[in-house]
Each structure stands twice: as C-alpha cells, then as structure tokens.
Short mmCIF file of C-alpha atoms and ligand atoms in Angstrom, two decimals:
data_model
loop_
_atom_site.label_atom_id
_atom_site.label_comp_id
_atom_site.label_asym_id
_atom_site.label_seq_id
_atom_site.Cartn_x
_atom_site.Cartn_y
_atom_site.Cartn_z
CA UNK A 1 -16.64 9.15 -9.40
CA UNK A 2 -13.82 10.10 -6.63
CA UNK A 3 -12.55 6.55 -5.02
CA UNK A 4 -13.31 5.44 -1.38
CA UNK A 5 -11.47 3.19 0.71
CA UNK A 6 -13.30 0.22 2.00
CA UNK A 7 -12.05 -3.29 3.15
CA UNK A 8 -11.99 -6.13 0.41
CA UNK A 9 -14.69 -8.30 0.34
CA UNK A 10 -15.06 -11.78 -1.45
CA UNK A 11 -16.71 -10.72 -4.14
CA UNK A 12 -13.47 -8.51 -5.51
CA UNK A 13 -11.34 -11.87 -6.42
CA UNK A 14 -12.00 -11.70 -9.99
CA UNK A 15 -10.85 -7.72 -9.59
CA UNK A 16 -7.82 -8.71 -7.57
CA UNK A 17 -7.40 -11.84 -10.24
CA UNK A 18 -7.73 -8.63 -13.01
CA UNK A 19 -5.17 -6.40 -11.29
CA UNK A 20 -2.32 -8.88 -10.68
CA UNK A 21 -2.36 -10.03 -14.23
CA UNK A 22 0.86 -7.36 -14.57
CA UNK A 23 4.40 -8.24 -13.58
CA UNK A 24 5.20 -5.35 -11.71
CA UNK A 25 2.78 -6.87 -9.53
CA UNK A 26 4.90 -9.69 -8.87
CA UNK A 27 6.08 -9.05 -5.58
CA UNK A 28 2.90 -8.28 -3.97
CA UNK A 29 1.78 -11.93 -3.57
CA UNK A 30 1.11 -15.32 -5.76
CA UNK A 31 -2.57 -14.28 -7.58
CA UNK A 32 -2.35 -16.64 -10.57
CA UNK A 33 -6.36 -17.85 -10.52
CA UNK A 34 -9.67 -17.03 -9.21
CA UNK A 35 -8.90 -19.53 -5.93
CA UNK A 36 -5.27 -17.38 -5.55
CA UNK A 37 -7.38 -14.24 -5.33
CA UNK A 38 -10.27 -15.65 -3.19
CA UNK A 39 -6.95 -16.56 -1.01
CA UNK A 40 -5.50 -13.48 -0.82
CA UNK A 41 -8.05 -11.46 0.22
CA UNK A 42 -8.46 -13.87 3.10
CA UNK A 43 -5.09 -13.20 4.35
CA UNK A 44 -6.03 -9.65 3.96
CA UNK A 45 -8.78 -9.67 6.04
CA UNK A 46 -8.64 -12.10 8.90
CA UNK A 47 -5.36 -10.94 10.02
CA UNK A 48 -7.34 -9.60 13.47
CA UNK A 49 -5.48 -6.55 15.10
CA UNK A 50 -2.23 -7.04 13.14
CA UNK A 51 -3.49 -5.55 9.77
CA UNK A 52 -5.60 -3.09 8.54
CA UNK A 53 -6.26 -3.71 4.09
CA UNK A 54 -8.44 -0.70 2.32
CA UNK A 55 -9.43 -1.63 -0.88
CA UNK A 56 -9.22 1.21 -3.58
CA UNK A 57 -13.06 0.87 -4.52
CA UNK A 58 -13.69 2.88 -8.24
CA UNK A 59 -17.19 2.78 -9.31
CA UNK A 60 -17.74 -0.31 -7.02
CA UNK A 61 -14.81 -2.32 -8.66
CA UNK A 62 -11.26 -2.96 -5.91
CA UNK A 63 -9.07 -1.45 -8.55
CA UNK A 64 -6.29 -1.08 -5.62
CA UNK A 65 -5.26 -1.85 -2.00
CA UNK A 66 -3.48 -0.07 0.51
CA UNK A 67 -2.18 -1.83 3.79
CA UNK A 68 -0.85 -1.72 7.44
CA UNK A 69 0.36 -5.10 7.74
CA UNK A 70 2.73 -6.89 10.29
CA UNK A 71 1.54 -4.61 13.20
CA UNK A 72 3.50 -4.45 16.47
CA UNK A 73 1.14 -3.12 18.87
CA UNK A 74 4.01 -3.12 21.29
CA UNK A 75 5.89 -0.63 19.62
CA UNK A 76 2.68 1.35 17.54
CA UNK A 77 4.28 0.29 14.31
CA UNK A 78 3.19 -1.43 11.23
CA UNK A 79 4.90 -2.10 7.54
CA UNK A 80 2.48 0.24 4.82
CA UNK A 81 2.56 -0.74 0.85
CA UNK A 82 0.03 -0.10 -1.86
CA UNK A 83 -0.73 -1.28 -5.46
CA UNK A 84 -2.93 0.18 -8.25
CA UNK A 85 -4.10 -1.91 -11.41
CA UNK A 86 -1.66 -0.82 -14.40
CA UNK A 87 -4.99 0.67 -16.12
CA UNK A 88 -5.63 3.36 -13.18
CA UNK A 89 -1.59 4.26 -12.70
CA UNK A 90 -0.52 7.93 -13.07
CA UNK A 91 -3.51 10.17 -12.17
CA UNK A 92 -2.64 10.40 -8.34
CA UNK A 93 -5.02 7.37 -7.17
CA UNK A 94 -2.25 5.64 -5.44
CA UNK A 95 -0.84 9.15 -3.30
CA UNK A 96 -4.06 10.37 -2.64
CA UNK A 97 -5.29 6.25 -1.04
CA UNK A 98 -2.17 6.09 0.59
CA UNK A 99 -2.46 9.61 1.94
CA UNK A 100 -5.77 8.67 3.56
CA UNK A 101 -4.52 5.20 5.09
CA UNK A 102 -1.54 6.58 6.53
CA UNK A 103 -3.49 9.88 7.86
CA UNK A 104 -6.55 7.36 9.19
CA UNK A 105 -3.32 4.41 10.90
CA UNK A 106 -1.79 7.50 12.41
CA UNK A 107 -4.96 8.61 14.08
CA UNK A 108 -7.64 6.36 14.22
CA UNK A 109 -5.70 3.49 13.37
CA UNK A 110 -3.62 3.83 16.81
CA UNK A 111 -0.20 3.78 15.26
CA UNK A 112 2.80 5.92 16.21
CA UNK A 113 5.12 4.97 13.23
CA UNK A 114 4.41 3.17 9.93
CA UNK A 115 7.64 2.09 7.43
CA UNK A 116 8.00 1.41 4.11
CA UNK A 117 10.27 0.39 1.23
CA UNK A 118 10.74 0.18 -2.36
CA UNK A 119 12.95 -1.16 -4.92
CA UNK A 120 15.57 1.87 -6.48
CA UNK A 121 13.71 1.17 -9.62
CA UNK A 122 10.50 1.76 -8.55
CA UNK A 123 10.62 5.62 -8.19
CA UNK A 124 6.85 5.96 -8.80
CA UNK A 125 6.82 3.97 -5.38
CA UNK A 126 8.73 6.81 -4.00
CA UNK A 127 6.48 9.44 -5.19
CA UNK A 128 3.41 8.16 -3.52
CA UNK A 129 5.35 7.60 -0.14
CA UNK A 130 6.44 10.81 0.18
CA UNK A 131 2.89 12.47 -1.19
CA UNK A 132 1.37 10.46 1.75
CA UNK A 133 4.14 12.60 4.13
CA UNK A 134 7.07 9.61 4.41
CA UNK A 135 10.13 10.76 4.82
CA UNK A 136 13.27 8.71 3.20
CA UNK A 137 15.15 7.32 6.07
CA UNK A 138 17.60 5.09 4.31
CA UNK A 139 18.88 2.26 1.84
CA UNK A 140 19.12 -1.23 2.24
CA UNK A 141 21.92 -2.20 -0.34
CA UNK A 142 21.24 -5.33 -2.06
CA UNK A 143 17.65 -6.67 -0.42
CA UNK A 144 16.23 -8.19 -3.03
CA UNK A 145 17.41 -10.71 -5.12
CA UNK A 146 15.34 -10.05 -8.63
CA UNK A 147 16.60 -12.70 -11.70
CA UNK A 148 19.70 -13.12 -10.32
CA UNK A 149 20.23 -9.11 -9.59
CA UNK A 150 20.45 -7.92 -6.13
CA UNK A 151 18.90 -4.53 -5.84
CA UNK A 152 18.70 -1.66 -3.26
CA UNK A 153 15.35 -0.59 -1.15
CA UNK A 154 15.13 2.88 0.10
CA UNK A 155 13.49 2.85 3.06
CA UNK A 156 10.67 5.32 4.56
CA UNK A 157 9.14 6.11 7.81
CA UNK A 158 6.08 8.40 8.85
CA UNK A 159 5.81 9.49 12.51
CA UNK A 160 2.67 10.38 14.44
CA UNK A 161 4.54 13.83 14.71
CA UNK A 162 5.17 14.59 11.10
CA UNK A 163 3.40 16.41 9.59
CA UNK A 164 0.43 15.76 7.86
CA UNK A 165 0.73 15.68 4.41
CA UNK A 166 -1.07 17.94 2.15
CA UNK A 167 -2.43 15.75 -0.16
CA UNK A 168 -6.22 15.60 -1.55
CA UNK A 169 -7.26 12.54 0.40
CA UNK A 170 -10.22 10.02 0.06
CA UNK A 171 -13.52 8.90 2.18
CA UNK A 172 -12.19 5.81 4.65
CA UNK A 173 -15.41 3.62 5.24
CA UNK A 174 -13.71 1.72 8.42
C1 COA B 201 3.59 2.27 -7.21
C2 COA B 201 2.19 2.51 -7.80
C3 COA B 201 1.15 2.27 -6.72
C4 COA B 201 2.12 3.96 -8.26
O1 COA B 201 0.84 4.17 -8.84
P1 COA B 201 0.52 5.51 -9.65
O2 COA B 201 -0.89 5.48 -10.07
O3 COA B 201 1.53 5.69 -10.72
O4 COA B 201 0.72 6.59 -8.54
P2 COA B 201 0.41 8.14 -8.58
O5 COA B 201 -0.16 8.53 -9.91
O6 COA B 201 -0.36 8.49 -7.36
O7 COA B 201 1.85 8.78 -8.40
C5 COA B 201 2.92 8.34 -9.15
C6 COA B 201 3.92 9.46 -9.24
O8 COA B 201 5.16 8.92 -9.67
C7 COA B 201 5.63 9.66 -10.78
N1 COA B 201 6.39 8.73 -11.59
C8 COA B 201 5.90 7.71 -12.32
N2 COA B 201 6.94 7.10 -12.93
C9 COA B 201 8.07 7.74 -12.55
C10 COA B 201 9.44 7.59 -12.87
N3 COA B 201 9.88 6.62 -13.68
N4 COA B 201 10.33 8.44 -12.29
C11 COA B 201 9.91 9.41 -11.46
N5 COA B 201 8.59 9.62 -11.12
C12 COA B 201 7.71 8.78 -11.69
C13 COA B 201 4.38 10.19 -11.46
O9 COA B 201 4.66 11.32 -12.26
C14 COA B 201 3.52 10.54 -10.23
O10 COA B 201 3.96 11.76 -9.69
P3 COA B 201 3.01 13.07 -9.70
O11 COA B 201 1.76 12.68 -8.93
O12 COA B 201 3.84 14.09 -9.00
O13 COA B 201 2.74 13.35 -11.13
C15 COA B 201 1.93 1.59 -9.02
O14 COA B 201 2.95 1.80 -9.98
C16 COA B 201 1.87 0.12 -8.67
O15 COA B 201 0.85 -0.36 -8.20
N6 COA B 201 2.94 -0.62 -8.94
C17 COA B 201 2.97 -2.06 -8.70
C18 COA B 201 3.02 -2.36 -7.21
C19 COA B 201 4.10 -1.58 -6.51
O16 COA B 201 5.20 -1.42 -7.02
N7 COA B 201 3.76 -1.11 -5.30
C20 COA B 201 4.68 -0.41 -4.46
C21 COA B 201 5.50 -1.39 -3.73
S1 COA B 201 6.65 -0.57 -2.68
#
C-alpha cells in the first residue's frame, strides 16, 4: 500500500514509542515510554494554528511524521522537519511525505516560506529537503553541541514562488 498523510491520533503512541527506539532519533524529542509517546503526540496536536503534524500512516501504522511547527502567521513562515522509523528508511518515504507537506503548507496550508536545517552529518536529511524543492540557503557553524562536539547545520528555505518540486507525492487527509 502507497502511504497517506493523516494527523496522529492517540492510538499511534506505541508506534511513536516503536519508532524512537533508534538514536538517530534523539533529537526529535524525549520518547522513552508509552506515557512519553502519549505526550508527544499531544504537543503535536494541540498546538492550534501554530503547527500543522502529518503522520506517515503505512498500512494503518504512524511509521513517520512530517511537521510545520513554530508558525509565525505574521510573517507566513513556519520551521518543517520529518522522521521515518529506521525500518522504512531509504525507499523515498521520507521525500515523497515531505514533498506533499511542504506542497499542501505552501498552498493550503497558508504559508509563504517554510525553513529547515540539518546536522552536516545527516546528508540523507539533505536529500529529502531538497526532493521536497528546498533550496540550501546557508550554514550555521557550530549549532549543536553533540557529546561534547559542536557541529554545523546547513540551513534550507522553500518559497511560495519556487518551484514546485517534482517529486511523486502522497494523499494529505487534512
Ligand atoms: C532523514 C530521514 C527522514 C531520511 O529518511 P529516508 O527514508 O532515508 O529518506 P529517503 O529514502 O526519502 O531519501 C534519503 C536519500 O538520502 C540518500 N542518502 C542516504 N544516506 C546518505 C548518505 N550517507 N550520503 C548521501 N546520501 C544519502 C539516499 O540515497 C536517498 O536518496 P535517493 O532518494 O536519491 O536515493 C531518516 O534518516 C530519519 O528519520 N532520520 C532520523 C531523524 C532525522 O534525522 N530527521 C531529519 C532531521 S533534520
């Protein structure tokens, strides 16, 4: 079955639970238990107009997310990211999700600019941003602080005016 993208409901903790069991999912939030997860996808989804969270639904199973978070209305701008479980990774999931999300913010969504960044050492990070049509903008030397290593982000932006990436993209169910 292709994926959809749906918003998380409670009953995809233990899936979240499942998915963050991986350290390269360490930075995307503190899901250590059932009750962490539960949490989680509360902040996800009673964030009101300043977020927008898809879950990546497989088979009826949140095997992903992909997010417009910290939304300035103001400005028509919001901070995008995404994450896959490690047992879905490499078969284009992740582009072709965040190629629908960043299509449906820049439309539908009401947005004029979404951003992004990733650690240097993340270049799978970059492939998807640039698959959903960002284009690199930058580097931020030294961001993160990772055991006792500061690394570099390269940065990202999409604008409502560039162009729409050509990407396979997903059903959105809103
Ligand atoms: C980043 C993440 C979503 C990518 O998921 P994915 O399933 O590998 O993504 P896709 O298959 O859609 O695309 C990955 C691309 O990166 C490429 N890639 C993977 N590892 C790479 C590497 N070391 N160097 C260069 N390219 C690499 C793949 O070949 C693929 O490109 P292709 O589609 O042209 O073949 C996933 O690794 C993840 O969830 N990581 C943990 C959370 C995270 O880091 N999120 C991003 C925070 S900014």
């Amino acid at each position: 079955m292709r994926p959809i993208l749906r918003s998380f409901e409670a009953a995809d903790a233990a899936a979240v639970l499942d998915a963050f069991a991986d350290p390269e999912m360490a930075r995307q939030g503190d899901v250590a238990d059932l009750e962490q997860a539960a949490a989680w996808i509360c902040a996800m989804t009673e964030g009101g107009l300043d977020r927008h969270v898809f879950a990546i639904d497989l088979d009826g199973t949140a095997v992903g997310a992909v997010g417009v978070t910290a939304i300035d209305r103001e400005n028509r701008v919001g901070w995008f990211w995404y994450w896959l479980h490690r047992a879905h990774r490499g078969c284009g999931t992740a582009s072709r999700a965040a190629a629908t999300v960043s299509n449906w913010a820049l439309s539908v969504g009401g947005l004029e600019r979404l951003e992004l960044g990733h650690r240097v050492n993340n270049p799978a990070s970059g492939v998807v941003a640039e698959a959903a049509g960002f284009v690199r903008e930058g580097v931020e030397r030294g961001k993160f602080l990772i055991a006792g290593v500061r690394v570099d982000v390269l940065t990202y932006g999409r604008l409502i005016t560039d162009p729409v990436p050509l990407t396979e993209t997903f059903k959105l169910r809103e």
